[in-house]
Amino acid sequence: DIQMTQSPSSLSASVGDRVTITCRASQGISTSLSWYQQKPGQAPKLLLYGASTLESGVPSRFSGSGSGTDFTLTITSLQPEDFATYYCQQFYLTPYTFGQGTKLEIK
Amino acid sequence: EVQLVESGGGLVTPGGSLRLSCAASGFTFSSYSMNWVRQAPGKGLEWVSSISSRSRDIDYADSVKGRFTISRDNAKNSLYLEMSSLGVDDTAVYYCARDRLRWQLWGQGTLVTVSS
């Protein structure tokens, strides 16, 4: 199975900050990666797919990059509604494994 | 409205069985692969199973293989997950999600609790 390792596991930041979350795959997955945002009691929301393609309706302050084994999710100018948990997921091979999540909290 | 609505969750004793459903509306269900994902209380997301649009390709996580069966009825716009030999580790919110590589549509989830 492909292991997805996110870092950090948690992150404190302030409104207006720029934050970066990384996701590392245990083997190359090309750009077969998605990023999700999840708030308590809600289903995950797709932010980016194909590693860097922004899902329709998602604010442009979210961006993604990477290919192979190393990926990043960047949020520029954090807004209050961005405080949530973020997950990466690989689609290169089944099982479609997720990272363990990064909880983004307000400082 | 384009949506997925899960149902069928509830309390079941260890060793028991349960059938989850996911009703699709607002889009051409038969054109999309579908997936089940679960999330144990306070934990991360775990992919459970996927099925292609015409049920030709089916995959399961090792943790559920041999116990869970995914199926779909395109005439009824519905996805199913038949779960048997349930254990406490299967306690989770179960979500259905649409598509093979771009999971942009999710249901609200249905809670399955396995407890004696």
PDB file of C-alpha atoms in Angstrom, chain A residues 1 34 36 38 41-46 49-50 55-56 87 89 91 94-100, chain B residues 35 37 39 43-47 50 59-62 95 99-104 106-109:
ATOM      1  CA  ASP A   1       0.000   0.000   0.000  1.00  0.00           C
ATOM      2  CA  SER A  34      -6.308  15.437  -4.074  1.00  0.00           C
ATOM      3  CA  TYR A  36      -9.730  18.062   1.070  1.00  0.00           C
ATOM      4  CA  GLN A  38     -13.123  19.002   6.554  1.00  0.00           C
ATOM      5  CA  GLY A  41     -19.656  17.363  11.594  1.00  0.00           C
ATOM      6  CA  GLN A  42     -19.314  17.883   7.861  1.00  0.00           C
ATOM      7  CA  ALA A  43     -18.267  15.752   4.917  1.00  0.00           C
ATOM      8  CA  PRO A  44     -14.883  16.470   3.348  1.00  0.00           C
ATOM      9  CA  LYS A  45     -14.833  19.153   0.667  1.00  0.00           C
ATOM     10  CA  LEU A  46     -12.628  18.770  -2.390  1.00  0.00           C
ATOM     11  CA  TYR A  49      -7.282  17.449  -7.635  1.00  0.00           C
ATOM     12  CA  GLY A  50      -4.512  16.354  -9.963  1.00  0.00           C
ATOM     13  CA  GLU A  55     -11.890  22.670  -7.810  1.00  0.00           C
ATOM     14  CA  SER A  56     -14.629  24.933  -9.087  1.00  0.00           C
ATOM     15  CA  TYR A  87      -6.333  15.721   4.164  1.00  0.00           C
ATOM     16  CA  GLN A  89      -5.427  11.427  -0.798  1.00  0.00           C
ATOM     17  CA  PHE A  91      -5.454   7.958  -6.465  1.00  0.00           C
ATOM     18  CA  THR A  94      -5.906   1.188  -4.605  1.00  0.00           C
ATOM     19  CA  PRO A  95      -6.200   1.338  -1.671  1.00  0.00           C
ATOM     20  CA  TYR A  96      -6.778   5.071  -2.188  1.00  0.00           C
ATOM     21  CA  THR A  97      -4.969   6.079   0.967  1.00  0.00           C
ATOM     22  CA  PHE A  98      -5.376   9.346   2.854  1.00  0.00           C
ATOM     23  CA  GLY A  99      -2.873  11.271   4.874  1.00  0.00           C
ATOM     24  CA  GLN A 100      -3.530  11.359   8.607  1.00  0.00           C
TER      25      GLN A 100
ATOM     26  CA  ASN B  35     -16.971   5.047  -3.525  1.00  0.00           C
ATOM     27  CA  VAL B  37     -15.208   6.108   2.732  1.00  0.00           C
ATOM     28  CA  GLN B  39     -14.276   7.932   9.449  1.00  0.00           C
ATOM     29  CA  LYS B  43     -10.041   9.789  13.479  1.00  0.00           C
ATOM     30  CA  GLY B  44      -9.027  10.333   9.873  1.00  0.00           C
ATOM     31  CA  LEU B  45     -10.549   9.211   6.604  1.00  0.00           C
ATOM     32  CA  GLU B  46     -10.301   5.636   5.367  1.00  0.00           C
ATOM     33  CA  TRP B  47     -11.202   4.495   1.854  1.00  0.00           C
ATOM     34  CA  SER B  50     -15.020   1.586  -5.047  1.00  0.00           C
ATOM     35  CA  ASP B  59     -12.027  -2.841  -5.078  1.00  0.00           C
ATOM     36  CA  TYR B  60     -11.980  -3.162  -1.312  1.00  0.00           C
ATOM     37  CA  ALA B  61      -9.701  -2.132   1.512  1.00  0.00           C
ATOM     38  CA  ASP B  62      -8.006  -5.125   3.092  1.00  0.00           C
ATOM     39  CA  TYR B  95     -19.744   8.476   3.385  1.00  0.00           C
ATOM     40  CA  ASP B  99     -16.388   9.721  -9.345  1.00  0.00           C
ATOM     41  CA  ARG B 100     -13.121   7.892  -9.816  1.00  0.00           C
ATOM     42  CA  LEU B 101     -10.434  10.539  -9.514  1.00  0.00           C
ATOM     43  CA  ARG B 102     -12.238  13.742  -8.576  1.00  0.00           C
ATOM     44  CA  TRP B 103     -14.413  13.228  -5.484  1.00  0.00           C
ATOM     45  CA  GLN B 104     -16.246  16.538  -5.635  1.00  0.00           C
ATOM     46  CA  TRP B 106     -20.036  13.588  -1.001  1.00  0.00           C
ATOM     47  CA  GLY B 107     -23.041  12.604   1.026  1.00  0.00           C
ATOM     48  CA  GLN B 108     -23.580  13.819   4.583  1.00  0.00           C
ATOM     49  CA  GLY B 109     -22.662  10.423   6.027  1.00  0.00           C
TER      50      GLY B 109
END
